[in-house]
Coordinates of C-alpha atoms in Angstrom, one line a residue:
X1 CA -77.5 20.8 -52.5
X2 CA -79.9 18.3 -51.0
X3 CA -83.7 18.5 -51.4
X4 CA -84.0 19.6 -47.8
X5 CA -81.5 22.3 -48.3
X6 CA -83.3 23.6 -51.4
X7 CA -86.6 23.7 -49.5
X8 CA -85.0 25.8 -46.7
X9 CA -83.4 28.1 -49.2
X10 CA -86.7 28.6 -51.1
X11 CA -88.4 29.5 -47.8
X12 CA -85.6 32.1 -47.2
X13 CA -84.0 30.6 -44.1
X14 CA -81.0 29.0 -45.8
X15 CA -78.4 31.4 -44.5
X16 CA -79.7 31.3 -40.9
X17 CA -80.2 27.5 -40.6
X18 CA -77.2 25.9 -42.3
X19 CA -74.6 27.3 -39.8
X20 CA -76.7 25.8 -37.0
X21 CA -77.0 22.5 -38.8
X22 CA -73.3 22.3 -39.4
X23 CA -72.6 23.3 -35.7
X24 CA -74.8 20.4 -34.6
X25 CA -73.6 17.8 -37.0
X26 CA -69.8 18.6 -37.0
X27 CA -69.1 17.2 -33.4
X28 CA -71.0 14.0 -34.2
X29 CA -69.0 13.5 -37.4
X30 CA -65.7 14.3 -35.6
X31 CA -66.4 11.9 -32.7
X32 CA -67.4 9.2 -35.1
X33 CA -64.2 9.6 -37.1
X34 CA -62.1 9.7 -34.0
X35 CA -63.8 6.5 -32.7
X36 CA -63.3 4.6 -36.0
X37 CA -59.7 5.9 -36.4
X38 CA -58.7 4.9 -32.9
X39 CA -60.5 1.6 -33.3
X40 CA -58.5 0.8 -36.4
X41 CA -55.2 2.6 -35.9
X42 CA -53.1 3.2 -32.8
X43 CA -54.0 6.2 -30.6
X44 CA -53.1 7.3 -27.2
X45 CA -55.9 5.5 -25.3
X46 CA -56.3 2.5 -23.1
X47 CA -57.0 0.2 -26.1
X48 CA -53.4 0.7 -27.4
X49 CA -51.5 1.7 -24.3
X50 CA -51.6 -0.6 -21.3
X51 CA -51.3 0.8 -17.8
X52 CA -50.7 -2.5 -16.1
X53 CA -47.8 -2.1 -13.7
X54 CA -48.3 -5.6 -12.3
X55 CA -47.8 -7.1 -15.7
X56 CA -44.7 -5.0 -16.3
X57 CA -43.3 -5.9 -12.9
X58 CA -43.9 -9.7 -13.6
X59 CA -42.3 -9.5 -17.0
X60 CA -39.2 -7.8 -15.7
X61 CA -39.0 -10.2 -12.8
X62 CA -39.3 -13.2 -15.0
X63 CA -37.1 -12.1 -17.9
X64 CA -34.4 -9.8 -16.6
X65 CA -31.6 -11.4 -14.6
X66 CA -28.8 -9.6 -12.7
X67 CA -30.2 -6.1 -13.2
X68 CA -32.1 -5.3 -10.0
X69 CA -31.0 -1.7 -10.0
X70 CA -32.2 -1.1 -13.6
X71 CA -35.4 -3.0 -13.0
X72 CA -36.2 -0.9 -9.9
X73 CA -35.5 2.4 -11.7
X74 CA -37.6 1.4 -14.7
X75 CA -40.5 0.3 -12.5
X76 CA -40.3 3.6 -10.6
X77 CA -40.2 5.7 -13.7
X78 CA -43.1 4.0 -15.5
X79 CA -45.1 3.5 -12.2
X80 CA -44.9 7.2 -11.4
X81 CA -46.0 8.0 -14.9
X82 CA -49.0 5.7 -14.6
X83 CA -49.9 6.6 -11.0
X84 CA -52.6 9.0 -12.0
X85 CA -54.5 7.7 -15.1
X86 CA -56.2 11.1 -15.5
X87 CA -52.9 13.0 -15.7
X88 CA -52.1 14.5 -19.1
X89 CA -48.4 15.0 -20.0
X90 CA -47.0 17.5 -22.3
X91 CA -43.8 15.5 -23.0
X92 CA -43.3 11.8 -23.6
X93 CA -41.5 9.5 -21.2
X94 CA -38.0 9.1 -22.6
X95 CA -35.5 6.6 -21.4
X96 CA -31.8 6.2 -22.3
X97 CA -30.2 2.9 -21.4
X98 CA -26.4 3.0 -21.2
X99 CA -23.9 0.1 -20.8
X100 CA -21.5 -2.1 -22.6
X101 CA -22.5 -4.7 -25.1
X102 CA -24.3 -7.7 -23.8
X103 CA -25.8 -6.3 -20.5
X104 CA -29.4 -6.5 -21.8
X105 CA -30.3 -3.0 -22.9
X106 CA -32.1 -4.2 -26.0
X107 CA -33.8 -7.0 -24.1
X108 CA -35.1 -4.6 -21.4
X109 CA -36.3 -2.3 -24.2
X110 CA -38.3 -5.1 -25.9
X111 CA -39.7 -6.2 -22.5
X112 CA -40.9 -2.7 -21.7
X113 CA -42.4 -2.2 -25.2
X114 CA -44.2 -5.5 -25.1
X115 CA -45.6 -4.7 -21.6
X116 CA -46.7 -1.2 -22.3
X117 CA -48.1 -1.3 -25.8
X118 CA -50.7 -3.6 -27.4
X119 CA -48.6 -3.7 -30.5
X120 CA -45.4 -4.2 -28.6
X121 CA -42.2 -3.3 -30.4
X122 CA -44.3 -2.7 -33.6
X123 CA -46.1 0.2 -32.0
X124 CA -46.0 3.6 -33.7
X125 CA -45.1 5.0 -30.3
X126 CA -41.8 3.2 -30.2
X127 CA -38.8 4.8 -31.8
X128 CA -35.7 2.6 -31.5
X129 CA -32.4 4.3 -32.3
X130 CA -29.1 2.6 -32.1
X131 CA -25.7 4.2 -32.7
X132 CA -24.5 1.3 -34.9
X133 CA -27.3 2.1 -37.4
X134 CA -28.4 5.7 -37.0
X135 CA -25.2 7.5 -36.0
X136 CA -22.4 5.7 -37.8
X137 CA -19.8 8.4 -38.3
X138 CA -18.0 10.5 -35.7
X139 CA -17.3 13.1 -38.5
X140 CA -21.0 14.0 -38.6
X141 CA -21.8 14.6 -34.9
X142 CA -23.3 18.1 -35.5
X143 CA -25.4 16.7 -38.2
X144 CA -26.6 13.8 -36.0
X145 CA -27.4 16.3 -33.2
X146 CA -29.5 18.5 -35.5
X147 CA -31.3 15.5 -37.0
X148 CA -32.2 14.2 -33.6
X149 CA -33.4 17.6 -32.4
X150 CA -35.6 18.2 -35.5
X151 CA -36.9 14.6 -35.3
X152 CA -37.9 15.1 -31.7
X153 CA -39.6 18.4 -32.3

């Protein structure tokens, strides 16, 4: 116990004052911790998540060839999500890209990640799953489904 706490307790106001002191100090400590944590580590704020639709549009225009339909859909999905910066969402924006080998699914994914997140593809908010690595056996389809469901929850 600190000297100040001992003095208060000697006066007899220890039990009445300390809850008030803790109530006043706790929010300051929490906000300071949150600021330092989000300054150092990735958080869901504008420092780590860019909301620059113009940059995304330019990167897609410069880097993606022969996929105007995919580019338009991606811009609409992300643009609608970013349209109101004050909007809070209960669920993440999830995209599934389908197509044969070599059409640019991975390339579009990297372009989106690098445009949307300060850390790009190294962001903690990016989870990249590919069937060749994560879902290798057709015999374990039920296992793969339950793993995905538990991982998402």
